[in-house]
PDB file of C-alpha atoms in Angstrom:
ATOM      1  CA  UNK R  18     -41.046 -16.217 121.428  1.00 43.00           C
ATOM      2  CA  UNK R  19     -40.834 -18.144 118.129  1.00 40.00           C
ATOM      3  CA  UNK R  20     -43.772 -16.516 117.203  1.00 40.00           C
ATOM      4  CA  UNK R  21     -42.216 -13.112 117.753  1.00 36.00           C
ATOM      5  CA  UNK R  22     -39.509 -14.411 116.083  1.00 37.00           C
ATOM      6  CA  UNK R  23     -41.042 -15.833 112.815  1.00 40.00           C
ATOM      7  CA  UNK R  24     -43.471 -11.736 112.933  1.00 42.00           C
ATOM      8  CA  UNK R  25     -40.601  -9.753 112.835  1.00 35.00           C
ATOM      9  CA  UNK R  26     -38.965 -11.974 109.906  1.00 36.00           C
ATOM     10  CA  UNK R  27     -42.504 -11.361 108.080  1.00 36.00           C
ATOM     11  CA  UNK R  28     -42.689  -7.980 108.669  1.00 37.00           C
ATOM     12  CA  UNK R  29     -38.756  -7.181 107.682  1.00 35.00           C
ATOM     13  CA  UNK R  30     -39.896  -9.052 104.033  1.00 34.00           C
ATOM     14  CA  UNK R  31     -42.799  -6.768 103.588  1.00 31.00           C
ATOM     15  CA  UNK R  32     -40.830  -3.924 104.641  1.00 32.00           C
ATOM     16  CA  UNK R  33     -38.085  -4.828 102.020  1.00 30.00           C
ATOM     17  CA  UNK R  34     -41.114  -5.248  99.434  1.00 30.00           C
ATOM     18  CA  UNK R  35     -42.284  -1.994 100.132  1.00 31.00           C
ATOM     19  CA  UNK R  36     -38.652  -0.511  99.336  1.00 33.00           C
ATOM     20  CA  UNK R  37     -38.733  -2.321  96.225  1.00 31.00           C
ATOM     21  CA  UNK R  38     -42.309  -1.890  94.970  1.00 30.00           C
ATOM     22  CA  UNK R  39     -41.198   1.834  95.576  1.00 34.00           C
ATOM     23  CA  UNK R  40     -38.209   2.158  93.945  1.00 36.00           C
ATOM     24  CA  UNK R  41     -40.031   0.604  90.669  1.00 38.00           C
ATOM     25  CA  UNK R  42     -42.525   2.769  90.898  1.00 40.00           C
ATOM     26  CA  UNK R  43     -40.364   6.436  90.903  1.00 40.00           C
ATOM     27  CA  UNK R  44     -41.662   6.425  86.888  1.00 42.00           C
ATOM     28  CA  UNK R  45     -45.101   5.983  87.801  1.00 52.00           C
ATOM     29  CA  UNK R  46     -47.339   3.285  85.786  1.00 68.00           C
ATOM     30  CA  UNK R  47     -45.991   4.597  82.298  1.00 81.00           C
ATOM     31  CA  UNK R  48     -45.406   0.920  79.946  1.00 91.00           C
ATOM     32  CA  UNK R  49     -42.692   1.258  77.659  1.00 89.00           C
ATOM     33  CA  UNK R  50     -43.754   1.409  73.933  1.00 92.00           C
ATOM     34  CA  UNK R  51     -43.030  -1.549  72.066  1.00 90.00           C
ATOM     35  CA  UNK R  52     -43.256   0.011  68.437  1.00 90.00           C
ATOM     36  CA  UNK R  53     -42.727   2.859  67.418  1.00 92.00           C
ATOM     37  CA  UNK R  54     -44.838   6.680  67.568  1.00 95.00           C
ATOM     38  CA  UNK R  55     -46.611   8.120  65.206  1.00 95.00           C
ATOM     39  CA  UNK R  56     -45.454  11.787  64.760  1.00 95.00           C
ATOM     40  CA  UNK R  57     -48.181  13.429  65.292  1.00 95.00           C
ATOM     41  CA  UNK R  58     -48.545  12.005  69.418  1.00 95.00           C
ATOM     42  CA  UNK R  59     -45.925  13.787  70.450  1.00 96.00           C
ATOM     43  CA  UNK R  60     -45.562  16.392  72.993  1.00 97.00           C
ATOM     44  CA  UNK R  61     -45.084  19.691  71.989  1.00 96.00           C
ATOM     45  CA  UNK R  62     -45.287  21.458  75.730  1.00 96.00           C
ATOM     46  CA  UNK R  63     -41.083  21.424  76.114  1.00 96.00           C
ATOM     47  CA  UNK R  64     -41.191  19.093  79.222  1.00 97.00           C
ATOM     48  CA  UNK R  65     -38.828  17.310  77.999  1.00 97.00           C
ATOM     49  CA  UNK R  66     -36.371  19.273  76.329  1.00 97.00           C
ATOM     50  CA  UNK R  67     -32.853  19.377  77.120  1.00 96.00           C
ATOM     51  CA  UNK R  68     -30.005  16.991  77.003  1.00 96.00           C
ATOM     52  CA  UNK R  69     -30.031  13.445  78.338  1.00 97.00           C
ATOM     53  CA  UNK R  70     -27.081  11.500  78.423  1.00 96.00           C
ATOM     54  CA  UNK R  71     -25.920   8.298  79.681  1.00 95.00           C
ATOM     55  CA  UNK R  72     -25.148   4.571  78.866  1.00 94.00           C
ATOM     56  CA  UNK R  73     -26.500   1.441  77.101  1.00 92.00           C
ATOM     57  CA  UNK R  74     -24.999  -1.775  78.297  1.00 91.00           C
ATOM     58  CA  UNK R  75     -25.748  -5.668  77.850  1.00 86.00           C
ATOM     59  CA  UNK R  76     -24.499  -7.933  79.847  1.00 82.00           C
ATOM     60  CA  UNK R  77     -26.549 -11.400  79.626  1.00 72.00           C
ATOM     61  CA  UNK R  78     -25.225 -13.845  77.444  1.00 70.00           C
ATOM     62  CA  UNK R  79     -26.652 -16.100  75.669  1.00 72.00           C
ATOM     63  CA  UNK R  80     -30.065 -15.225  75.918  1.00 73.00           C
ATOM     64  CA  UNK R  81     -32.960 -18.006  75.165  1.00 74.00           C
ATOM     65  CA  UNK R  82     -36.014 -15.966  73.420  1.00 71.00           C
ATOM     66  CA  UNK R  83     -39.310 -18.044  72.324  1.00 69.00           C
ATOM     67  CA  UNK R  84     -40.615 -16.926  69.249  1.00 64.00           C
ATOM     68  CA  UNK R  85     -44.086 -16.993  67.755  1.00 63.00           C
ATOM     69  CA  UNK R  86     -43.945 -20.444  66.578  1.00 65.00           C
ATOM     70  CA  UNK R  87     -43.962 -21.898  69.997  1.00 68.00           C
ATOM     71  CA  UNK R  88     -40.259 -22.132  69.354  1.00 69.00           C
ATOM     72  CA  UNK R  89     -37.245 -20.587  70.593  1.00 70.00           C
ATOM     73  CA  UNK R  90     -33.923 -19.057  69.326  1.00 70.00           C
ATOM     74  CA  UNK R  91     -30.874 -18.671  71.632  1.00 71.00           C
ATOM     75  CA  UNK R  92     -28.566 -15.345  70.916  1.00 74.00           C
ATOM     76  CA  UNK R  93     -25.017 -15.410  71.565  1.00 71.00           C
ATOM     77  CA  UNK R  94     -24.251 -11.816  72.103  1.00 75.00           C
ATOM     78  CA  UNK R  95     -21.588  -9.694  72.554  1.00 75.00           C
ATOM     79  CA  UNK R  96     -21.198  -7.505  76.396  1.00 82.00           C
ATOM     80  CA  UNK R  97     -21.157  -3.888  75.795  1.00 84.00           C
ATOM     81  CA  UNK R  98     -21.253  -1.080  77.367  1.00 88.00           C
ATOM     82  CA  UNK R  99     -21.785   2.438  75.469  1.00 88.00           C
ATOM     83  CA  UNK R 100     -22.614   6.294  75.221  1.00 90.00           C
ATOM     84  CA  UNK R 101     -26.194   7.097  73.946  1.00 92.00           C
ATOM     85  CA  UNK R 102     -27.728  10.904  74.095  1.00 94.00           C
ATOM     86  CA  UNK R 103     -30.556  12.851  73.164  1.00 95.00           C
ATOM     87  CA  UNK R 104     -31.480  15.976  72.711  1.00 97.00           C
ATOM     88  CA  UNK R 105     -35.611  16.650  72.864  1.00 97.00           C
ATOM     89  CA  UNK R 106     -36.542  20.277  71.215  1.00 97.00           C
ATOM     90  CA  UNK R 107     -40.547  20.068  70.661  1.00 95.00           C
ATOM     91  CA  UNK R 108     -41.193  16.659  71.327  1.00 96.00           C
ATOM     92  CA  UNK R 109     -38.469  15.341  68.835  1.00 98.00           C
ATOM     93  CA  UNK R 110     -35.260  13.447  70.239  1.00 97.00           C
ATOM     94  CA  UNK R 111     -32.320  13.450  68.237  1.00 97.00           C
ATOM     95  CA  UNK R 112     -30.053  10.500  69.377  1.00 94.00           C
ATOM     96  CA  UNK R 113     -26.507   9.065  68.978  1.00 91.00           C
ATOM     97  CA  UNK R 114     -25.322   5.610  70.172  1.00 81.00           C
ATOM     98  CA  UNK R 115     -22.143   3.761  69.670  1.00 73.00           C
ATOM     99  CA  UNK R 116     -19.232   6.281  70.641  1.00 62.00           C
ATOM    100  CA  UNK R 117     -16.588   5.499  67.611  1.00 61.00           C
ATOM    101  CA  UNK R 118     -19.598   5.110  64.704  1.00 68.00           C
ATOM    102  CA  UNK R 119     -22.081   7.126  65.857  1.00 77.00           C
ATOM    103  CA  UNK R 120     -25.247   5.114  64.845  1.00 83.00           C
ATOM    104  CA  UNK R 121     -28.204   8.731  64.655  1.00 90.00           C
ATOM    105  CA  UNK R 122     -31.867   8.570  64.687  1.00 93.00           C
ATOM    106  CA  UNK R 123     -34.626  11.013  65.294  1.00 97.00           C
ATOM    107  CA  UNK R 124     -37.891  10.017  66.933  1.00 97.00           C
ATOM    108  CA  UNK R 125     -41.256  11.211  68.309  1.00 98.00           C
ATOM    109  CA  UNK R 126     -41.514  11.589  72.414  1.00 98.00           C
ATOM    110  CA  UNK R 127     -45.086  11.533  73.520  1.00 97.00           C
ATOM    111  CA  UNK R 128     -46.066  12.970  76.789  1.00 97.00           C
ATOM    112  CA  UNK R 129     -45.374  10.447  79.069  1.00 97.00           C
ATOM    113  CA  UNK R 130     -42.121  10.791  78.094  1.00 97.00           C
ATOM    114  CA  UNK R 131     -42.374   7.259  75.908  1.00 98.00           C
ATOM    115  CA  UNK R 132     -39.878   6.665  72.818  1.00 98.00           C
ATOM    116  CA  UNK R 133     -38.801   4.117  70.350  1.00 96.00           C
ATOM    117  CA  UNK R 134     -36.824   3.832  67.903  1.00 94.00           C
ATOM    118  CA  UNK R 135     -35.453   0.938  65.180  1.00 89.00           C
ATOM    119  CA  UNK R 136     -32.004   2.094  63.617  1.00 86.00           C
ATOM    120  CA  UNK R 137     -30.511  -0.283  60.822  1.00 81.00           C
ATOM    121  CA  UNK R 138     -26.980  -1.462  61.566  1.00 75.00           C
ATOM    122  CA  UNK R 139     -24.180  -3.553  60.655  1.00 68.00           C
ATOM    123  CA  UNK R 140     -23.036  -6.786  61.944  1.00 60.00           C
ATOM    124  CA  UNK R 141     -23.347 -10.533  61.267  1.00 54.00           C
ATOM    125  CA  UNK R 142     -26.619 -12.360  62.567  1.00 48.00           C
ATOM    126  CA  UNK R 143     -27.412 -15.325  61.669  1.00 43.00           C
ATOM    127  CA  UNK R 144     -30.679 -16.864  61.520  1.00 42.00           C
ATOM    128  CA  UNK R 145     -32.382 -19.994  61.940  1.00 44.00           C
ATOM    129  CA  UNK R 146     -34.553 -20.897  58.773  1.00 39.00           C
ATOM    130  CA  UNK R 147     -37.582 -22.023  62.079  1.00 45.00           C
ATOM    131  CA  UNK R 148     -38.005 -18.400  63.001  1.00 48.00           C
ATOM    132  CA  UNK R 149     -40.435 -16.548  61.524  1.00 50.00           C
ATOM    133  CA  UNK R 150     -38.500 -13.656  60.136  1.00 48.00           C
ATOM    134  CA  UNK R 151     -39.079 -11.784  56.976  1.00 45.00           C
ATOM    135  CA  UNK R 152     -36.641  -9.376  56.938  1.00 51.00           C
ATOM    136  CA  UNK R 153     -33.011 -10.161  57.880  1.00 58.00           C
ATOM    137  CA  UNK R 154     -31.790  -6.599  58.467  1.00 67.00           C
ATOM    138  CA  UNK R 155     -29.534  -6.475  61.946  1.00 75.00           C
ATOM    139  CA  UNK R 156     -31.465  -3.486  63.955  1.00 79.00           C
ATOM    140  CA  UNK R 157     -30.770  -1.962  66.966  1.00 83.00           C
ATOM    141  CA  UNK R 158     -34.425  -1.209  68.964  1.00 87.00           C
ATOM    142  CA  UNK R 159     -34.381   1.532  71.682  1.00 92.00           C
ATOM    143  CA  UNK R 160     -37.101   1.677  73.946  1.00 95.00           C
ATOM    144  CA  UNK R 161     -37.374   4.052  77.002  1.00 97.00           C
ATOM    145  CA  UNK R 162     -39.308   7.028  79.403  1.00 98.00           C
ATOM    146  CA  UNK R 163     -37.537  10.086  79.781  1.00 98.00           C
ATOM    147  CA  UNK R 164     -38.990  11.354  83.279  1.00 97.00           C
ATOM    148  CA  UNK R 165     -38.780  15.666  83.967  1.00 95.00           C
ATOM    149  CA  UNK R 166     -39.900  14.797  87.830  1.00 95.00           C
ATOM    150  CA  UNK R 167     -36.940  13.313  88.436  1.00 95.00           C
ATOM    151  CA  UNK R 168     -34.393  14.274  85.362  1.00 96.00           C
ATOM    152  CA  UNK R 169     -33.967  10.634  84.902  1.00 96.00           C
ATOM    153  CA  UNK R 170     -34.152   8.332  81.834  1.00 97.00           C
ATOM    154  CA  UNK R 171     -34.608   4.345  81.483  1.00 96.00           C
ATOM    155  CA  UNK R 172     -35.288   1.341  78.967  1.00 96.00           C
ATOM    156  CA  UNK R 173     -33.669  -1.022  77.025  1.00 93.00           C
ATOM    157  CA  UNK R 174     -31.694  -1.762  74.331  1.00 89.00           C
ATOM    158  CA  UNK R 175     -31.977  -4.697  72.082  1.00 83.00           C
ATOM    159  CA  UNK R 176     -30.119  -6.074  68.379  1.00 78.00           C
ATOM    160  CA  UNK R 177     -32.642  -7.747  66.758  1.00 77.00           C
ATOM    161  CA  UNK R 178     -34.186  -9.042  63.429  1.00 71.00           C
ATOM    162  CA  UNK R 179     -36.771  -5.909  62.364  1.00 63.00           C
ATOM    163  CA  UNK R 180     -39.639  -8.393  62.418  1.00 57.00           C
ATOM    164  CA  UNK R 181     -39.011 -10.229  65.485  1.00 63.00           C
ATOM    165  CA  UNK R 182     -38.473 -10.318  68.877  1.00 66.00           C
ATOM    166  CA  UNK R 183     -35.614 -12.697  69.229  1.00 70.00           C
ATOM    167  CA  UNK R 184     -32.265 -11.030  69.762  1.00 75.00           C
ATOM    168  CA  UNK R 185     -29.456  -9.698  72.761  1.00 79.00           C
ATOM    169  CA  UNK R 186     -31.440  -8.037  75.428  1.00 83.00           C
ATOM    170  CA  UNK R 187     -29.872  -4.792  77.366  1.00 89.00           C
ATOM    171  CA  UNK R 188     -30.210  -1.639  79.177  1.00 94.00           C
ATOM    172  CA  UNK R 189     -29.357   2.105  79.191  1.00 95.00           C
ATOM    173  CA  UNK R 190     -29.749   4.726  81.909  1.00 96.00           C
ATOM    174  CA  UNK R 191     -29.856   8.599  81.205  1.00 97.00           C
ATOM    175  CA  UNK R 192     -29.846  12.128  83.148  1.00 97.00           C
ATOM    176  CA  UNK R 193     -30.796  15.386  81.963  1.00 95.00           C
ATOM    177  CA  UNK R 194     -27.852  17.274  82.028  1.00 83.00           C
ATOM    178  CA  UNK R 195     -26.184  15.124  84.504  1.00 80.00           C
ATOM    179  CA  UNK R 196     -23.753  11.874  84.740  1.00 85.00           C
ATOM    180  CA  UNK R 197     -24.785   8.330  85.092  1.00 87.00           C
ATOM    181  CA  UNK R 198     -23.023   5.947  87.701  1.00 86.00           C
ATOM    182  CA  UNK R 199     -22.636   2.351  88.456  1.00 86.00           C
ATOM    183  CA  UNK R 200     -22.592   0.952  85.135  1.00 89.00           C
ATOM    184  CA  UNK R 201     -21.090  -2.113  83.888  1.00 89.00           C
ATOM    185  CA  UNK R 202     -17.603  -1.556  82.446  1.00 88.00           C
ATOM    186  CA  UNK R 203     -17.312  -3.504  79.429  1.00 88.00           C
ATOM    187  CA  UNK R 204     -16.157  -2.641  75.916  1.00 84.00           C
ATOM    188  CA  UNK R 205     -17.812  -0.651  73.172  1.00 81.00           C
ATOM    189  CA  UNK R 206     -20.795  -2.170  71.383  1.00 74.00           C
ATOM    190  CA  UNK R 207     -19.406  -4.079  68.090  1.00 72.00           C
ATOM    191  CA  UNK R 208     -21.949  -4.471  66.204  1.00 67.00           C
ATOM    192  CA  UNK R 209     -21.809  -8.398  66.042  1.00 65.00           C
ATOM    193  CA  UNK R 210     -23.843 -10.824  67.360  1.00 63.00           C
ATOM    194  CA  UNK R 211     -24.836 -14.318  66.503  1.00 62.00           C
ATOM    195  CA  UNK R 212     -28.163 -15.824  66.972  1.00 60.00           C
ATOM    196  CA  UNK R 213     -28.921 -19.752  66.173  1.00 58.00           C
ATOM    197  CA  UNK R 214     -31.479 -22.265  67.074  1.00 51.00           C
ATOM    198  CA  UNK R 215     -31.914 -23.346  70.412  1.00 44.00           C
TER     199      UNK R 215
END
């Protein structure tokens, strides 16, 4: 009897795991970009054309990030949620972020629906002298994937120095000609975050 219960318990975990993996695999095996695309790589088929709208949010604070010198940095991040919009035409995505004072960008989208934007923004950013940072300009970095089959898009958003991975991490979700629900109720992005040694 005990073995039967253990077997049923294990089967339940396998079913749950399969469900989680299936949900995670909705967008296939596409890997998000970590660098900007070359405009020559953009998709011109029109499969991603349309208006994509949703929300970006950051809820974790503080965040600890490994650096390239086997060191760590702690980023004190202000939680936020705000609008994120993309208008895609023939492989070009024109985007805006931050409802009150829009930050705009124009980037290519590749044949897998991937895009990457690194946009300079205003705001405080204190950086430890131990970090290998060569450009102290603060940026909002958005990397995501558009899925024309589900009409959904997802990805990450980060505020960071230009040439370093340390910073404040968040997520975004968008729908093509639709609405997104379930995002956290937080104040709009303020542009402020501070980074200090851990």
